[in-house]
XYZ file of C-alpha atoms in Angstrom:
539
model
C -0.046 30.578 17.397
C -1.528 31.073 20.831
C -3.606 28.305 22.400
C -6.786 30.450 22.413
C -6.370 31.244 18.721
C -6.014 27.532 17.945
C -9.246 26.822 19.811
C -11.041 29.647 18.010
C -9.912 28.338 14.643
C -11.059 24.805 15.431
C -14.408 26.047 16.744
C -14.949 28.362 13.780
C -14.190 25.558 11.375
C -16.546 23.258 13.253
C -19.304 25.885 13.088
C -18.862 26.208 9.344
C -19.305 22.458 8.987
C -22.487 22.527 11.049
C -23.982 24.852 8.439
C -23.085 22.585 5.545
C -25.039 19.516 4.497
C -23.637 19.109 1.009
C -20.763 16.647 0.533
C -20.996 16.536 -3.220
C -18.145 19.035 -3.662
C -14.957 17.971 -1.810
C -12.713 20.667 -0.381
C -8.959 21.088 -0.363
C -6.738 22.669 2.294
C -7.317 26.060 0.775
C -11.062 25.592 0.516
C -11.072 25.443 -3.309
C -13.636 23.274 -5.036
C -12.368 20.161 -6.743
C -13.634 19.481 -10.251
C -13.276 15.715 -10.084
C -14.381 13.250 -7.456
C -11.437 12.536 -5.127
C -9.884 9.114 -4.704
C -11.085 8.099 -8.207
C -14.628 8.127 -6.872
C -13.964 5.379 -4.320
C -15.509 5.564 -0.854
C -16.157 3.328 2.140
C -14.708 -0.171 1.996
C -13.027 0.370 -1.385
C -11.125 3.382 -0.115
C -10.193 1.614 3.116
C -8.847 -1.279 1.055
C -6.531 1.005 -0.896
C -5.196 2.634 2.287
C -4.554 -0.900 3.528
C -2.782 -1.759 0.259
C -0.358 1.128 0.769
C 0.264 0.382 4.449
C 0.665 -3.379 3.969
C 3.001 -2.834 1.011
C 5.216 -0.707 3.252
C 5.312 -3.429 5.904
C 5.918 -6.126 3.254
C 8.857 -4.075 2.028
C 10.042 -3.795 5.635
C 9.997 -7.590 6.033
C 11.660 -8.177 2.670
C 14.381 -5.634 3.307
C 15.044 -6.962 6.805
C 15.535 -10.508 5.527
C 17.173 -10.107 2.138
C 20.639 -9.206 3.372
C 20.884 -12.269 5.598
C 20.740 -14.372 2.425
C 23.184 -12.418 0.268
C 25.864 -11.720 2.898
C 27.162 -15.283 2.386
C 27.032 -15.178 -1.438
C 30.466 -15.680 -3.005
C 30.028 -12.939 -5.613
C 28.947 -10.438 -2.980
C 31.892 -11.240 -0.723
C 34.354 -10.952 -3.616
C 32.879 -7.625 -4.756
C 33.130 -6.268 -1.220
C 36.748 -7.390 -0.851
C 35.998 -10.458 1.312
C 35.145 -8.615 4.556
C 35.782 -10.522 7.774
C 32.826 -11.724 9.894
C 32.936 -8.669 12.158
C 32.720 -6.298 9.190
C 29.933 -8.408 7.672
C 28.008 -8.035 10.910
C 28.571 -4.284 10.836
C 27.257 -4.029 7.262
C 24.107 -5.896 8.237
C 23.430 -4.227 11.586
C 24.010 -0.600 10.524
C 20.707 -0.866 8.666
C 19.019 -0.955 12.084
C 20.859 2.213 13.077
C 19.495 3.922 9.957
C 16.002 2.726 10.894
C 16.469 4.084 14.411
C 17.315 7.571 13.145
C 14.429 7.377 10.654
C 12.057 6.726 13.538
C 13.595 9.559 15.564
C 13.182 11.956 12.610
C 9.490 10.991 12.502
C 9.289 11.675 16.233
C 10.604 15.200 15.592
C 8.952 16.151 12.286
C 6.186 13.620 11.644
C 3.320 15.433 13.367
C 4.140 18.656 11.571
C 4.322 17.036 8.123
C 1.299 14.754 8.429
C 0.995 11.056 7.757
C 1.075 11.117 3.939
C 4.016 13.498 3.506
C 6.115 11.638 6.067
C 5.267 8.344 4.374
C 6.148 9.661 0.899
C 9.470 11.082 2.068
C 10.319 7.744 3.675
C 9.509 5.806 0.490
C 11.638 8.130 -1.670
C 14.605 7.901 0.721
C 14.281 4.118 0.926
C 14.151 3.853 -2.889
C 17.336 5.886 -3.208
C 18.998 3.578 -0.695
C 17.864 0.468 -2.610
C 19.321 1.853 -5.854
C 22.613 2.682 -4.144
C 22.792 -0.826 -2.625
C 22.165 -2.419 -6.006
C 24.962 -0.365 -7.596
C 27.510 -0.749 -4.762
C 31.042 -1.957 -5.461
C 32.685 -1.369 -2.084
C 31.996 -1.772 1.615
C 31.889 2.018 2.128
C 29.256 2.427 -0.585
C 27.203 -0.426 0.824
C 27.313 0.913 4.391
C 26.143 4.364 3.264
C 23.406 2.775 1.141
C 22.273 0.582 4.036
C 22.067 3.597 6.351
C 20.000 5.545 3.800
C 17.662 2.597 3.226
C 17.221 2.203 6.955
C 16.481 5.909 7.385
C 13.562 5.623 4.944
C 12.309 2.377 6.438
C 12.342 3.837 9.939
C 10.076 6.637 8.741
C 7.756 4.198 6.953
C 7.385 1.789 9.857
C 6.692 4.664 12.259
C 3.988 6.128 10.025
C 2.120 3.270 8.318
C 0.486 1.821 11.484
C -0.598 5.307 12.605
C -2.111 6.172 9.215
C -3.879 2.808 9.077
C -5.222 3.154 12.625
C -6.516 6.682 12.117
C -8.375 5.843 8.906
C -9.873 2.526 10.081
C -13.108 1.750 11.875
C -12.558 0.554 15.465
C -13.784 -2.971 14.678
C -11.209 -3.302 11.888
C -8.287 -1.355 13.323
C -6.608 -4.255 15.132
C -7.167 -6.719 12.287
C -5.720 -4.378 9.678
C -2.555 -3.534 11.645
C -2.039 -7.247 12.414
C -2.563 -7.969 8.707
C 0.197 -5.452 7.971
C 2.549 -7.484 10.134
C 1.414 -10.733 8.488
C 2.452 -9.200 5.180
C 5.698 -8.206 6.869
C 6.281 -11.922 7.447
C 5.281 -12.613 3.837
C 7.944 -10.150 2.685
C 10.491 -11.794 4.939
C 9.544 -15.250 3.633
C 9.795 -14.014 0.044
C 13.305 -12.695 0.692
C 14.341 -16.056 2.195
C 13.168 -18.053 -0.806
C 14.458 -15.529 -3.339
C 17.973 -15.431 -1.897
C 17.924 -19.218 -1.513
C 16.978 -19.640 -5.192
C 19.417 -17.032 -6.497
C 22.243 -18.547 -4.423
C 22.521 -21.263 -7.112
C 23.360 -18.640 -9.788
C 26.815 -17.292 -10.595
C 27.822 -13.669 -10.856
C 26.548 -10.484 -9.253
C 22.949 -11.121 -10.321
C 22.811 -13.591 -7.405
C 22.755 -10.654 -4.982
C 22.024 -7.514 -7.030
C 18.624 -8.699 -8.281
C 17.253 -9.597 -4.809
C 18.279 -6.144 -3.558
C 16.829 -4.357 -6.596
C 13.529 -6.210 -6.162
C 12.760 -3.801 -3.306
C 11.953 -1.191 -5.952
C 8.850 -3.166 -6.990
C 7.331 -2.324 -3.612
C 8.493 1.281 -3.903
C 6.709 1.581 -7.261
C 3.436 0.383 -5.707
C 3.773 2.878 -2.851
C 4.653 5.822 -5.097
C 1.632 4.948 -7.252
C -0.883 4.832 -4.398
C 0.049 7.143 -1.514
C -0.284 10.480 -3.413
C -3.998 10.075 -4.211
C -5.124 8.504 -0.931
C -6.691 10.570 1.888
C -4.753 12.138 4.732
C -5.697 10.994 8.216
C -8.972 12.735 9.159
C -7.789 12.994 12.758
C -4.612 14.800 11.680
C -6.642 17.180 9.491
C -9.133 17.984 12.251
C -6.360 18.434 14.807
C -4.571 20.950 12.570
C -7.585 23.104 11.725
C -8.504 21.579 8.340
C -11.975 20.786 9.623
C -13.825 20.868 6.289
C -11.339 18.550 4.631
C -11.244 16.320 7.697
C -15.020 15.898 7.550
C -14.818 15.211 3.789
C -12.385 12.390 4.533
C -14.634 11.002 7.278
C -17.524 11.022 4.779
C -15.414 9.303 2.117
C -14.153 6.634 4.530
C -17.676 5.964 5.841
C -19.174 5.587 2.365
C -22.782 4.376 2.001
C -23.862 7.760 0.640
C -23.628 9.527 4.001
C -23.655 13.321 4.272
C -21.624 15.583 6.591
C -24.847 16.293 8.480
C -25.599 12.623 9.159
C -25.397 11.582 12.793
C -22.549 9.100 12.292
C -20.286 11.812 10.795
C -21.370 14.510 13.239
C -20.627 12.168 16.154
C -17.189 11.202 14.806
C -16.297 14.832 14.120
C -17.409 16.044 17.542
C -15.661 13.162 19.269
C -12.356 14.014 17.567
C -12.718 17.788 17.993
C -13.629 17.301 21.643
C -10.415 15.315 22.169
C -8.437 17.996 20.295
C -9.952 20.798 22.361
C -9.352 19.064 25.687
C -5.724 18.396 24.728
C -5.202 22.028 23.779
C -6.831 23.250 26.982
C -4.108 21.463 28.895
C -1.428 22.124 26.267
C 2.016 21.475 27.741
C 5.608 21.693 26.611
C 8.486 19.251 26.820
C 9.705 20.851 30.063
C 6.371 20.004 31.652
C 6.530 16.450 30.308
C 10.018 15.941 31.745
C 8.787 17.225 35.105
C 5.829 14.828 35.028
C 3.239 17.591 34.617
C 0.994 16.286 31.831
C -2.228 18.066 32.697
C -4.068 14.905 33.658
C -3.703 13.308 30.197
C -1.501 10.423 31.346
C 0.868 11.338 28.532
C 4.067 10.013 30.094
C 2.499 6.729 31.203
C 1.085 6.262 27.712
C 4.386 7.039 25.993
C 6.149 4.631 28.346
C 3.633 1.831 27.709
C 3.747 2.370 23.954
C 7.532 2.297 23.868
C 7.588 -0.775 26.099
C 9.406 0.863 29.012
C 7.969 0.035 32.411
C 9.321 1.060 35.830
C 11.606 -1.993 35.877
C 15.090 -2.706 34.564
C 13.605 -4.584 31.589
C 11.454 -3.568 28.638
C 8.441 -5.359 27.245
C 7.633 -4.358 23.690
C 11.159 -3.300 22.809
C 12.715 -6.580 23.905
C 10.054 -8.774 22.363
C 10.291 -6.889 19.108
C 14.040 -7.315 19.311
C 13.530 -11.064 19.220
C 12.287 -10.640 15.659
C 15.956 -10.136 14.853
C 16.204 -13.913 15.251
C 14.381 -14.162 11.942
C 17.591 -12.982 10.328
C 19.780 -14.878 12.784
C 17.969 -18.244 12.595
C 20.332 -19.736 9.974
C 23.237 -18.754 12.243
C 21.453 -20.216 15.273
C 20.683 -23.517 13.531
C 24.199 -23.745 12.132
C 26.165 -22.825 15.255
C 23.880 -24.032 18.065
C 22.306 -27.105 16.473
C 25.186 -28.046 14.169
C 23.356 -28.097 10.822
C 25.096 -27.489 7.493
C 24.858 -24.025 5.910
C 22.568 -25.188 3.110
C 20.237 -27.136 5.407
C 20.142 -24.292 7.935
C 19.139 -21.821 5.197
C 16.512 -24.192 3.821
C 14.993 -24.816 7.263
C 14.964 -21.070 7.961
C 13.044 -20.528 4.720
C 10.588 -23.305 5.637
C 10.194 -21.793 9.102
C 9.248 -18.466 7.521
C 6.347 -20.200 5.718
C 5.164 -21.834 8.958
C 5.541 -18.491 10.740
C 3.416 -16.830 8.050
C 0.673 -19.467 8.157
C 0.207 -19.360 11.928
C 0.213 -15.549 11.989
C -3.225 -15.583 10.356
C -4.614 -16.995 13.620
C -3.615 -13.728 15.283
C -5.854 -11.957 12.774
C -8.829 -13.895 14.161
C -7.914 -13.407 17.825
C -6.770 -9.776 17.963
C -10.250 -8.390 18.726
C -11.807 -11.487 20.315
C -9.054 -12.165 22.839
C -7.783 -8.585 23.098
C -4.261 -7.204 23.299
C -3.568 -8.139 26.933
C -4.409 -11.839 26.660
C -2.465 -12.267 23.427
C 0.631 -10.683 24.956
C 0.413 -12.806 28.100
C -0.356 -16.080 26.272
C 2.436 -15.405 23.802
C 5.047 -14.571 26.416
C 4.167 -17.685 28.435
C 4.375 -19.939 25.365
C 7.640 -18.388 24.227
C 9.094 -18.838 27.701
C 8.263 -22.563 27.657
C 9.836 -22.924 24.202
C 13.093 -21.342 25.359
C 13.172 -23.571 28.438
C 13.025 -26.649 26.209
C 15.502 -25.174 23.709
C 18.012 -24.517 26.493
C 17.506 -27.955 28.022
C 17.859 -29.830 24.712
C 20.880 -27.855 23.524
C 22.587 -28.455 26.872
C 22.511 -32.208 26.136
C 24.258 -31.958 22.759
C 27.803 -33.289 23.098
C 27.111 -35.223 26.274
C 26.319 -38.517 24.536
C 26.683 -40.234 21.189
C 26.507 -38.463 17.832
C 23.080 -39.998 17.229
C 21.820 -38.664 20.563
C 23.203 -35.237 19.660
C 21.222 -35.258 16.405
C 18.030 -36.136 18.264
C 18.532 -33.343 20.767
C 19.327 -30.943 17.907
C 16.164 -31.952 16.059
C 14.131 -31.415 19.228
C 15.620 -27.957 19.741
C 14.862 -27.087 16.104
C 11.239 -28.134 16.615
C 10.939 -25.764 19.576
C 12.496 -22.955 17.550
C 9.675 -23.530 15.060
C 7.103 -23.624 17.894
C 8.482 -20.377 19.295
C 7.622 -18.687 16.001
C 4.107 -20.133 16.180
C 3.518 -18.361 19.507
C 5.261 -15.217 18.342
C 3.368 -15.089 15.053
C -0.037 -15.582 16.664
C 0.372 -13.424 19.752
C 3.212 -10.907 19.458
C 3.871 -10.182 15.809
C 1.325 -7.386 15.421
C 0.537 -6.108 18.917
C 3.782 -4.146 19.562
C 3.165 -2.169 16.358
C -0.536 -1.661 17.050
C -0.408 -0.774 20.744
C 1.607 2.498 20.507
C -0.873 3.907 17.973
C -3.810 3.065 20.239
C -2.517 3.953 23.693
C -1.195 7.420 22.835
C -3.282 10.574 22.482
C -3.882 12.254 19.128
C -1.221 14.906 19.705
C 1.356 12.304 20.757
C 0.339 9.424 18.465
C 3.020 10.038 15.844
C 5.651 10.660 18.523
C 4.544 7.619 20.525
C 4.605 5.320 17.495
C 7.980 6.730 16.447
C 9.396 6.241 19.941
C 8.129 2.645 20.038
C 9.579 1.994 16.583
C 12.896 3.567 17.571
C 13.102 1.315 20.633
C 12.425 -1.636 18.332
C 15.243 -0.767 15.954
C 17.869 -0.040 18.570
C 16.930 -3.307 20.320
C 17.193 -5.175 17.016
C 20.650 -3.692 16.536
C 21.730 -4.883 19.978
C 20.360 -8.399 19.435
C 21.998 -8.728 16.004
C 25.301 -7.656 17.569
C 25.185 -9.926 20.626
C 23.683 -13.101 19.123
C 26.865 -14.459 17.422
C 29.117 -13.775 20.416
C 26.415 -14.868 22.862
C 26.080 -18.260 21.189
C 29.860 -18.609 20.869
C 30.635 -17.728 24.492
C 27.592 -18.957 26.408
C 26.297 -21.786 24.225
C 22.899 -23.058 25.408
C 22.992 -20.699 28.412
C 22.509 -17.775 26.028
C 18.838 -18.764 25.600
C 18.211 -18.536 29.340
C 18.265 -14.743 28.881
C 15.109 -14.995 26.775
C 13.549 -17.402 29.273
C 13.839 -14.714 31.948
C 12.601 -11.889 29.724
C 9.535 -13.779 28.498
C 8.703 -14.984 32.014
C 8.781 -11.359 33.215
C 6.441 -10.146 30.475
C 3.412 -12.030 31.803
C 3.043 -10.206 35.162
C 4.177 -6.887 33.685
C 1.454 -6.917 31.027
C -1.108 -8.125 33.584
C -0.287 -5.345 36.035
C 0.337 -2.303 33.843
C -1.138 -2.600 30.337
C -4.769 -1.489 29.797
C -6.857 -3.169 27.107
C -7.301 -1.128 23.902
C -9.338 -3.482 21.701
C -12.859 -2.563 20.586
C -12.391 1.065 21.659
C -12.486 4.285 19.701
C -9.120 6.010 19.930
C -10.858 8.841 21.780
C -12.196 6.373 24.389
C -8.662 5.861 25.636
C -8.193 9.630 26.003
C -11.380 9.696 28.081
C -10.202 6.793 30.232
C -6.928 8.524 31.133
C -8.633 11.848 31.827
C -11.031 10.118 34.214
C -8.358 7.864 35.783
C -5.479 10.247 36.284
C -3.746 8.253 38.999
C -4.202 4.828 37.420
C -0.952 2.879 37.072
C -2.022 -0.603 38.166
C -4.806 -1.658 35.813
C -5.435 -5.299 36.759
C -8.154 -4.423 39.288
C -9.952 -2.030 36.948
C -12.621 -3.899 34.967
C -13.015 -1.082 32.469
C -9.263 -1.143 31.798
C -9.078 -4.909 31.293
C -12.330 -5.993 29.620
C -12.207 -6.816 25.927
C -15.648 -5.378 25.153
C -16.039 -1.634 24.754
C -17.145 -0.157 28.118
C -20.841 0.689 28.223
C -20.334 4.329 29.215
C -18.443 5.006 25.974
C -21.238 3.454 23.937
C -23.857 5.574 25.691
C -21.860 8.813 25.489
C -22.961 11.004 22.591
């Protein structure tokens, strides 16, 4: 469809809404009247809660699925069933899941905007459920690898879509908290998988590993029971010409008995349609993007920031997210670097997951008060200090008596725990939230998918290099993370604009008005936590 025809359709739909003041009869895509109240009659906070239930369940499943295999890969029954694979093959079985996730994110990048948030989410859940069933029923390495790839494909789609759907259906004051809460539940899922595999490790037979894998289907059941009846993103609907239905969703999400003609709905609708129209007026293709011609929308800079790729040899978000792979590698780290027994290392890793979960709730309180920039900088600085102490303490192991070695090992373990405190508070949620906020409506799905893809490919790399890095470099391996975290502080300070307490359309406006802005640290509007006054006054 030509650009002018798109604009005419959006404007015509908007005009039809202006004539309507009755929200008592919801509309469907085809304009047919619904006989029953949608969403089981729920509106406002209730409806927002159920969207949050679906999104947080997906991220809980993500955390559970990421952690469960680290506990069963050392189970005797599993190893015997798989023909006792050597350590390299074990690592391949585990890490290929990340490759599946990477391609799931890329598929969302390609098809997600066309399908919409709900359809993409549902397809991801179905694919992931099939993968979980195949994993549970596997009797060979080949079967397990295929099943892991399929599960990862679905999870990559889910993790690319859930934060976008949550962000586009949430009020600005709740958006950051809800996405951070998703990642807190991700930690809860990871912690659950640690304790479940630890408990089932004392059982004999295949139930010790088949049941923990099959437990993923509990989360799938919740998702398949909720997603179908929940609303599509109103921003996606309005952007694709379903203006009447988009307004109906805005009304339902607002609640409080509002009508389509009420000022709060009219303002939201016009704000979104205005952003849609301005994007379409400067509509560009991928050739233009590759040439750097983005029509003054800052599209490339925003994609780059969301994916964590700055004009330096390093990455920010992608590398920090990659460090979450240590959640699965922590037993290995404690066993090989610190010298703990397998059982004690697994127990301490499970305890660490509980501490990690508890401290992550502080991030929920700070995400809007401190803002994204400060949390990222504080977190990177704290993580850098932790790795300095970890490297220093581990370097002393073996240089003195056995008792001294135990003390240094205990100290290093304490700083591993402290690292997760900083990560949980400051970094756990922001890398998943930021791509959905910084990108424009047309590129939000692609931007989130690209950021998620960079996460998964980085996780794959970290999972692959951690065992050999520890074996070959010893304590020096952790100096790599010292350098990375130290670099994050100035990079975030210089390049990353604040996105807290803004409407998603405010950020579009900022980039249209600041076309040449790359360095943001001198721009008060780009760095202040409070919403800029001119956006509040603009009607």
